[in-house]
Short mmCIF file of C-alpha atoms and ligand atoms in Angstrom, two decimals:
data_model
loop_
_atom_site.label_atom_id
_atom_site.label_comp_id
_atom_site.label_asym_id
_atom_site.label_seq_id
_atom_site.Cartn_x
_atom_site.Cartn_y
_atom_site.Cartn_z
CA MET A 1 0.79 0.80 3.93
CA PRO A 2 4.29 -0.68 3.11
CA ILE A 3 5.88 -0.06 6.41
CA TYR A 4 5.82 -2.46 9.38
CA HIS A 5 4.22 -1.07 12.51
CA ASN A 6 3.02 -2.48 15.86
CA LEU A 7 1.36 -1.29 19.10
CA GLY A 8 0.45 -2.88 22.40
CA LYS A 9 1.27 -6.59 23.21
CA PHE A 10 1.20 -9.63 21.15
CA PRO A 11 2.69 -13.23 21.29
CA GLN A 12 6.26 -13.60 19.90
CA LYS A 13 5.02 -16.32 17.71
CA ARG A 14 1.95 -15.75 15.49
CA HIS A 15 -1.09 -18.11 15.75
CA THR A 16 -0.05 -19.41 19.12
CA GLN A 17 -1.62 -19.27 22.66
CA PHE A 18 -1.67 -15.87 23.87
CA ARG A 19 -3.08 -15.50 27.48
CA LYS A 20 -4.81 -12.81 29.57
CA PRO A 21 -3.56 -12.40 33.21
CA ASP A 22 -6.53 -14.65 34.23
CA GLY A 23 -5.28 -17.37 32.10
CA ASN A 24 -7.94 -17.08 29.36
CA LEU A 25 -7.06 -16.55 25.69
CA TYR A 26 -7.13 -13.44 23.71
CA TYR A 27 -8.72 -13.58 20.40
CA GLU A 28 -6.53 -13.41 17.23
CA GLN A 29 -7.99 -11.77 14.12
CA LEU A 30 -6.29 -11.63 10.74
CA PHE A 31 -7.20 -8.22 9.05
CA GLY A 32 -6.23 -8.58 5.44
CA THR A 33 -6.91 -7.22 2.09
CA ILE A 34 -6.97 -8.56 -1.52
CA GLY A 35 -7.76 -11.93 -0.40
CA PHE A 36 -4.59 -13.11 1.38
CA ASP A 37 -2.38 -11.28 -1.10
CA GLY A 38 -2.40 -7.65 0.08
CA MET A 39 -1.49 -5.74 3.31
CA SER A 40 -2.56 -7.38 6.49
CA SER A 41 -2.25 -7.04 10.27
CA LEU A 42 -2.79 -9.35 13.00
CA LEU A 43 -4.90 -8.16 15.98
CA TYR A 44 -5.40 -9.47 19.48
CA HIS A 45 -8.96 -8.82 21.06
CA VAL A 46 -10.01 -8.98 24.67
CA HIS A 47 -13.44 -10.48 23.31
CA ARG A 48 -14.38 -12.23 20.20
CA PRO A 49 -14.95 -9.51 17.49
CA THR A 50 -17.88 -11.36 16.09
CA GLN A 51 -20.65 -10.78 18.63
CA VAL A 52 -23.43 -9.15 16.70
CA LYS A 53 -26.56 -8.61 18.82
CA GLU A 54 -29.00 -6.82 16.56
CA ILE A 55 -29.13 -5.72 13.04
CA GLY A 56 -31.31 -2.48 12.54
CA LYS A 57 -32.57 -0.83 9.50
CA ALA A 58 -30.23 0.09 6.75
CA MET A 59 -30.02 3.41 4.99
CA ASP A 60 -29.58 3.83 1.26
CA MET A 61 -26.43 5.99 0.79
CA THR A 62 -26.48 6.01 -2.99
CA PRO A 63 -25.74 9.48 -4.34
CA LYS A 64 -28.43 11.27 -6.27
CA ILE A 65 -27.03 11.85 -9.78
CA ALA A 66 -28.06 15.24 -11.43
CA VAL A 67 -25.47 15.17 -14.38
CA ALA A 68 -24.58 11.66 -15.65
CA LYS A 69 -22.73 12.62 -18.72
CA ASN A 70 -20.90 15.91 -18.29
CA ILE A 71 -18.84 17.96 -20.80
CA ALA A 72 -18.89 21.23 -19.02
CA SER A 73 -15.96 22.65 -16.88
CA ARG A 74 -17.38 23.23 -13.54
CA LYS A 75 -16.70 25.51 -10.55
CA LEU A 76 -18.09 24.46 -7.17
CA VAL A 77 -18.24 26.78 -4.12
CA GLY A 78 -17.24 24.21 -1.48
CA PHE A 79 -17.64 26.26 1.56
CA ASP A 80 -21.30 26.77 0.66
CA VAL A 81 -21.92 23.15 2.05
CA ALA A 82 -23.87 23.68 5.22
CA PRO A 83 -22.29 22.44 8.39
CA LYS A 84 -24.10 19.57 10.11
CA ASP A 85 -23.71 18.17 13.53
CA ASP A 86 -23.09 14.46 12.64
CA PHE A 87 -19.97 13.45 10.65
CA LEU A 88 -21.86 10.90 8.39
CA ASP A 89 -24.75 13.21 7.80
CA SER A 90 -22.43 15.97 6.99
CA ARG A 91 -20.75 14.07 4.11
CA GLU A 92 -22.12 15.26 0.76
CA PRO A 93 -21.17 13.46 -2.33
CA MET A 94 -20.16 15.86 -5.10
CA MET A 95 -18.72 13.70 -7.97
CA VAL A 96 -18.81 9.94 -8.52
CA ASN A 97 -18.04 7.02 -10.78
CA SER A 98 -17.81 3.29 -10.25
CA ASP A 99 -14.17 3.80 -8.86
CA VAL A 100 -14.44 6.72 -6.40
CA LEU A 101 -16.84 9.03 -4.58
CA ILE A 102 -15.51 12.48 -3.90
CA GLY A 103 -17.41 14.57 -1.46
CA LEU A 104 -17.27 17.45 1.03
CA ALA A 105 -18.12 17.60 4.84
CA ALA A 106 -18.40 20.19 7.45
CA PRO A 107 -19.09 18.17 10.59
CA ARG A 108 -19.57 20.03 13.98
CA LYS A 109 -19.70 17.24 16.41
CA SER A 110 -17.48 14.33 17.44
CA MET A 111 -18.68 10.72 16.94
CA THR A 112 -19.59 9.58 20.31
CA GLU A 113 -22.79 7.53 19.86
CA TYR A 114 -21.53 5.01 17.40
CA PHE A 115 -18.55 3.61 15.57
CA TYR A 116 -18.09 3.64 11.88
CA LYS A 117 -16.43 1.45 9.04
CA ASN A 118 -16.56 1.56 5.28
CA SER A 119 -16.39 -1.98 4.03
CA ASP A 120 -16.70 -0.73 0.38
CA ALA A 121 -13.82 1.65 0.09
CA ASP A 122 -10.64 2.88 1.29
CA GLU A 123 -11.18 6.50 2.57
CA MET A 124 -9.05 9.59 2.23
CA LEU A 125 -10.01 12.44 4.38
CA PHE A 126 -8.21 15.77 3.80
CA ILE A 127 -8.41 18.12 6.68
CA HIS A 128 -8.90 21.63 5.44
CA LYS A 129 -10.12 23.10 8.66
CA GLY A 130 -10.21 21.69 12.11
CA THR A 131 -8.07 19.66 14.50
CA GLY A 132 -8.89 16.53 16.50
CA THR A 133 -8.13 12.89 16.66
CA LEU A 134 -8.87 9.84 14.36
CA LYS A 135 -9.71 7.30 16.99
CA THR A 136 -9.47 3.69 15.61
CA PHE A 137 -9.37 0.29 16.97
CA LEU A 138 -5.59 0.15 16.01
CA GLY A 139 -4.70 3.49 17.80
CA ASN A 140 -5.17 7.23 17.45
CA ILE A 141 -3.90 9.73 14.95
CA PRO A 142 -3.99 13.42 15.93
CA PHE A 143 -4.79 15.54 12.87
CA GLU A 144 -4.71 19.18 11.92
CA TYR A 145 -4.82 21.57 8.90
CA GLY A 146 -3.27 19.93 5.86
CA ASP A 147 -3.34 16.32 6.91
CA TYR A 148 -4.44 13.45 4.51
CA LEU A 149 -5.88 10.66 6.62
CA ILE A 150 -5.83 7.30 4.69
CA ILE A 151 -8.22 4.70 6.25
CA PRO A 152 -8.15 1.35 4.62
CA ARG A 153 -11.53 -0.40 4.08
CA GLY A 154 -12.93 -2.14 7.16
CA MET A 155 -11.12 0.00 9.76
CA ILE A 156 -13.35 0.71 12.76
CA TYR A 157 -13.05 4.53 13.61
CA GLN A 158 -14.56 7.61 15.28
CA MET A 159 -13.82 11.18 14.55
CA GLU A 160 -13.08 13.49 17.46
CA PHE A 161 -13.11 17.12 16.59
CA ASP A 162 -11.68 19.96 18.94
CA THR A 163 -14.01 22.57 17.77
CA GLU A 164 -17.19 22.87 15.61
CA ASP A 165 -15.37 24.56 12.71
CA ASN A 166 -14.31 21.65 10.46
CA ARG A 167 -13.96 21.34 6.62
CA ILE A 168 -13.14 17.96 4.94
CA LEU A 169 -12.62 16.87 1.42
CA TYR A 170 -13.06 13.18 1.22
CA ALA A 171 -12.71 10.27 -1.42
CA GLU A 172 -14.07 6.88 -1.06
CA SER A 173 -12.07 4.56 -3.31
CA ALA A 174 -13.13 1.10 -4.59
CA HIS A 175 -9.47 0.47 -5.08
CA PRO A 176 -6.76 0.37 -2.39
CA ILE A 177 -5.04 3.70 -2.06
CA TYR A 178 -1.05 3.47 -1.98
CA THR A 179 1.92 5.73 -2.37
CA PRO A 180 3.06 5.84 -5.79
CA LYS A 181 4.99 2.52 -6.89
CA ARG A 182 7.67 4.52 -8.83
CA TYR A 183 8.95 6.18 -5.41
CA ARG A 184 9.25 2.82 -3.78
CA ASN A 185 11.99 0.06 -4.27
CA TRP A 186 11.14 -3.64 -4.53
CA PHE A 187 11.05 -4.05 -0.81
CA GLY A 188 8.51 -1.11 -0.42
CA GLN A 189 11.05 1.45 0.96
CA LEU A 190 10.55 4.90 -0.29
CA LEU A 191 13.45 5.99 -2.63
CA GLU A 192 15.59 9.17 -2.59
CA HIS A 193 13.68 10.84 -5.41
CA SER A 194 10.42 10.47 -3.50
CA PRO A 195 8.87 13.73 -2.54
CA PHE A 196 8.35 12.37 0.91
CA CYS A 197 9.65 9.59 3.18
CA GLU A 198 8.68 7.24 5.88
CA ARG A 199 9.54 9.85 8.65
CA ASP A 200 6.58 11.88 7.35
CA TYR A 201 4.03 9.43 8.06
CA LYS A 202 1.67 9.85 11.08
CA LEU A 203 1.34 6.47 12.35
CA PRO A 204 -1.22 5.18 14.92
CA GLN A 205 -0.30 5.72 18.50
CA ASP A 206 -1.85 5.57 21.94
CA LEU A 207 -3.63 2.24 21.64
CA GLN A 208 -6.49 2.31 24.06
CA THR A 209 -8.04 -1.03 25.09
CA HIS A 210 -11.76 -1.02 26.19
CA ASP A 211 -12.66 -4.22 28.06
CA GLU A 212 -16.57 -3.50 28.01
CA LYS A 213 -19.73 -5.41 27.40
CA GLY A 214 -23.09 -3.73 26.59
CA ASP A 215 -24.70 -2.24 23.38
CA PHE A 216 -22.19 -0.76 20.91
CA VAL A 217 -23.63 0.70 17.75
CA MET A 218 -21.64 0.14 14.56
CA LYS A 219 -22.56 1.89 11.21
CA ILE A 220 -21.08 -0.24 8.41
CA LYS A 221 -21.17 1.12 4.72
CA LYS A 222 -21.50 -1.84 2.34
CA GLN A 223 -22.78 -1.93 -1.17
CA GLY A 224 -23.89 1.58 -0.88
CA MET A 225 -26.04 1.00 2.20
CA LEU A 226 -25.33 2.14 5.67
CA HIS A 227 -26.13 -0.81 8.03
CA HIS A 228 -26.78 -0.51 11.62
CA LEU A 229 -25.36 -3.24 13.78
CA VAL A 230 -25.32 -3.55 17.49
CA TYR A 231 -22.39 -5.47 19.05
CA ALA A 232 -22.13 -6.88 22.54
CA THR A 233 -18.49 -5.80 23.18
CA HIS A 234 -16.73 -2.58 22.65
CA PRO A 235 -15.11 -2.44 19.19
CA PHE A 236 -11.90 -0.87 20.55
CA ASP A 237 -10.89 -3.82 22.54
CA VAL A 238 -7.46 -4.65 20.78
CA VAL A 239 -4.61 -5.12 23.23
CA GLY A 240 -2.00 -5.32 20.58
CA TRP A 241 -1.54 -5.84 16.78
CA ASP A 242 1.26 -5.76 14.27
CA GLY A 243 1.57 -5.64 10.37
CA TYR A 244 1.05 -3.49 7.44
CA ASN A 245 -2.54 -2.74 7.25
CA TYR A 246 -3.55 0.21 9.22
CA PRO A 247 -4.81 3.81 9.02
CA TYR A 248 -2.22 6.69 8.80
CA GLY A 249 -1.69 10.23 8.18
CA PHE A 250 0.37 12.37 5.95
CA SER A 251 0.63 16.33 6.04
CA ILE A 252 0.45 17.99 2.65
CA HIS A 253 2.85 20.48 4.19
CA ASN A 254 5.56 17.67 4.25
CA PHE A 255 5.34 17.15 0.43
CA GLU A 256 8.55 18.37 -1.08
CA PRO A 257 7.69 19.75 -4.38
CA ILE A 258 9.78 18.61 -7.55
CA THR A 259 10.71 21.72 -9.77
CA GLY A 260 12.71 22.15 -12.93
CA ARG A 261 13.93 24.60 -15.37
CA VAL A 262 10.62 24.30 -17.41
CA HIS A 263 7.13 23.57 -16.40
CA GLN A 264 6.86 20.15 -14.62
CA PRO A 265 3.81 18.07 -15.52
CA PRO A 266 1.22 16.91 -12.91
CA PRO A 267 2.80 13.49 -11.96
CA VAL A 268 5.57 15.35 -10.13
CA HIS A 269 2.67 16.40 -7.67
CA GLN A 270 1.44 12.83 -7.10
CA THR A 271 1.10 11.75 -3.64
CA PHE A 272 -1.15 8.68 -3.83
CA GLU A 273 -2.16 6.29 -6.45
CA THR A 274 -4.91 3.68 -7.20
CA SER A 275 -5.59 1.55 -10.21
CA ALA A 276 -8.44 4.10 -11.27
CA PHE A 277 -7.33 7.58 -10.01
CA VAL A 278 -4.40 9.61 -8.57
CA ILE A 279 -4.34 12.15 -5.81
CA CYS A 280 -1.89 15.07 -6.24
CA SER A 281 -0.55 17.80 -3.83
CA PHE A 282 0.14 21.32 -5.27
CA CYS A 283 2.22 23.00 -2.70
CA PRO A 284 4.21 26.31 -2.31
CA ARG A 285 7.25 26.09 -4.39
CA LEU A 286 9.84 28.00 -6.54
CA TYR A 287 8.94 28.37 -10.05
CA ASP A 288 10.86 27.13 -13.30
CA TYR A 289 14.10 28.75 -13.76
CA HIS A 290 14.79 28.59 -17.35
CA PRO A 291 15.48 32.23 -18.49
CA LYS A 292 12.56 31.99 -20.89
CA SER A 293 10.16 29.76 -18.83
CA ILE A 294 6.44 30.28 -18.57
CA PRO A 295 5.56 29.06 -15.09
CA ALA A 296 1.86 28.77 -15.69
CA PRO A 297 0.96 25.35 -17.32
CA TYR A 298 0.28 25.07 -21.06
CA ASN A 299 -3.20 24.28 -22.26
CA HIS A 300 -3.75 20.49 -22.00
CA SER A 301 -6.18 17.81 -23.16
CA ASN A 302 -6.57 15.11 -20.71
CA ILE A 303 -8.54 13.19 -23.22
CA ASP A 304 -8.95 10.19 -20.82
CA SER A 305 -9.13 11.58 -17.45
CA ASP A 306 -11.33 14.07 -15.41
CA GLU A 307 -9.49 16.56 -13.33
CA MET A 308 -10.84 17.64 -9.96
CA LEU A 309 -9.00 20.32 -8.22
CA TYR A 310 -9.80 21.25 -4.62
CA TYR A 311 -8.23 24.79 -3.68
CA VAL A 312 -6.98 24.95 -0.18
CA ASP A 313 -4.97 28.12 0.22
CA GLY A 314 -2.86 30.79 -1.41
CA ASP A 315 -3.21 32.28 -4.96
CA PHE A 316 -3.78 29.82 -7.45
CA MET A 317 -1.53 30.85 -10.46
CA SER A 318 -3.48 29.78 -13.39
CA ARG A 319 -7.08 30.65 -12.25
CA THR A 320 -9.04 33.77 -11.58
CA GLY A 321 -12.10 33.91 -9.50
CA ILE A 322 -11.05 30.94 -7.27
CA GLY A 323 -10.82 30.93 -3.38
CA PRO A 324 -10.31 28.41 -0.60
CA GLY A 325 -12.66 25.55 -0.67
CA TYR A 326 -13.57 25.91 -4.29
CA ILE A 327 -13.59 22.86 -6.58
CA SER A 328 -12.99 22.95 -10.25
CA LEU A 329 -13.77 20.16 -12.57
CA HIS A 330 -12.16 19.86 -15.97
CA PRO A 331 -13.61 17.02 -17.81
CA ALA A 332 -12.03 14.67 -20.16
CA GLY A 333 -12.59 15.31 -23.92
CA ILE A 334 -11.90 19.05 -24.12
CA PRO A 335 -8.68 20.99 -23.41
CA HIS A 336 -8.46 23.43 -20.67
CA GLY A 337 -5.67 25.77 -19.52
CA PRO A 338 -4.78 29.06 -17.83
CA HIS A 339 -7.40 31.73 -17.59
CA PRO A 340 -7.03 34.84 -19.83
CA GLY A 341 -4.09 36.92 -18.72
CA THR A 342 -2.63 34.44 -16.09
CA TYR A 343 -0.35 32.79 -18.73
CA GLU A 344 1.27 36.13 -19.53
CA ALA A 345 1.29 37.22 -15.96
CA SER A 346 3.10 34.30 -14.73
CA ILE A 347 6.27 35.17 -16.63
CA GLY A 348 8.94 36.49 -14.42
CA LYS A 349 7.22 35.23 -11.15
CA THR A 350 9.68 33.27 -9.06
CA LYS A 351 7.42 31.41 -6.62
CA THR A 352 3.92 30.47 -5.74
CA GLU A 353 2.15 29.90 -2.43
CA GLU A 354 -0.62 27.86 -3.86
CA LEU A 355 -1.96 24.85 -2.03
CA ALA A 356 -4.44 22.42 -3.56
CA VAL A 357 -5.48 18.80 -3.81
CA MET A 358 -6.08 17.21 -7.28
CA ILE A 359 -7.96 13.96 -8.03
CA ASP A 360 -7.63 12.76 -11.53
CA THR A 361 -9.82 9.95 -12.45
CA PHE A 362 -9.56 7.77 -15.55
CA LYS A 363 -13.29 7.31 -15.78
CA PRO A 364 -15.63 10.29 -16.17
CA LEU A 365 -17.03 11.80 -13.02
CA GLN A 366 -20.81 12.20 -12.70
CA LEU A 367 -22.15 15.22 -10.77
CA THR A 368 -24.51 14.87 -7.90
CA GLU A 369 -27.48 16.97 -6.90
CA ASN A 370 -25.51 18.24 -3.93
CA ALA A 371 -22.83 19.47 -6.42
CA MET A 372 -25.43 21.36 -8.60
CA LYS A 373 -26.52 23.27 -5.57
CA ILE A 374 -23.02 24.92 -5.24
CA ASP A 375 -22.20 24.99 -8.94
CA ASP A 376 -21.69 28.46 -10.28
CA GLY A 377 -22.98 27.38 -13.75
CA LYS A 378 -20.93 29.73 -15.82
CA TYR A 379 -17.32 28.65 -15.25
CA PHE A 380 -17.04 26.83 -18.55
CA LYS A 381 -17.18 30.34 -20.31
CA SER A 382 -14.39 31.62 -18.25
CA TRP A 383 -11.88 31.33 -20.91
CA LEU A 384 -13.50 33.65 -23.27
CA ASP A 385 -11.50 36.76 -24.20
CA LYS A 386 -13.14 39.85 -22.59
CA GLU A 387 -15.03 41.90 -25.13
FE1 FE2 B 1 -5.31 20.67 -15.55
#
């Protein structure tokens, strides 16, 4: 996160004595990434953050692969994923490769009995339905419909939901998730041609410090296992921190679309990047304004990337038979394009209300058993002319 932020209290000089009202020291922690070369923050704890009491049984979270080598275009009915009470139980991996795991979740209950961190991956949670608060040891971020929550690896968090009606698209990335480099200057500031700016970020706020001892369960995802650790002190015991490494939110509704006289390619929709995949936001916008423009996209061959599109809201201009919560997967190696009739029907249209999230991966995606349960099985034939 290339913007400096701080909350709470910390010493004016780093790595120096910082004392509690009773004269004892607070405990400093450097929370960094990519060795000592990436984003980092300096945290100050009431207690040493190292007090592991017990290590319980670990659970294997490895996704069960149904189709390892896929050539078929797919359509998944995402809202058919059954809601479950627990946030982690509710997460169903759909598509995976060695860089990213993409899944759907419909959690009903807030996380109150344990804390969670993913030490394998940066997490992106896209909130399709529901409101609540992402509670972290670096502060809280209220969330609502349309929010991306970016949670760098290792962040300790809990999800608090206001109701039981929640739908989330999530991605676990083996590589750090950043905003696109081409929209930042050499200091990291977002440039004028960026479709969003620093004011749009939802930064952590309302840092709550819990000075408590006891038994605190932390579930830690590492090497595909979910480990169960019991800590002797409350994980949210930070009195202050500053730096660049922290979770943040960004609303898809604050993405300002880039439009043109003729059809603009997918990179104009790019919102986040990694070294292995991109995340794009397709938002309501005016269509192309060349007098002879065709607003629907041309057929295209993404010969070296799989395209996963998650439909959020509105009519999707180039598709038929698609509704909110649906996922389409257009695999690398074969061209895809608008459905029969939609290419012609788009001519003369002036705007679209479509809202969708796209994840394009450079390595092919494997489909899980969960995905096959909600796969319609015939989408790959949907471009045939009607007899
Ligand atoms: Fe495409």
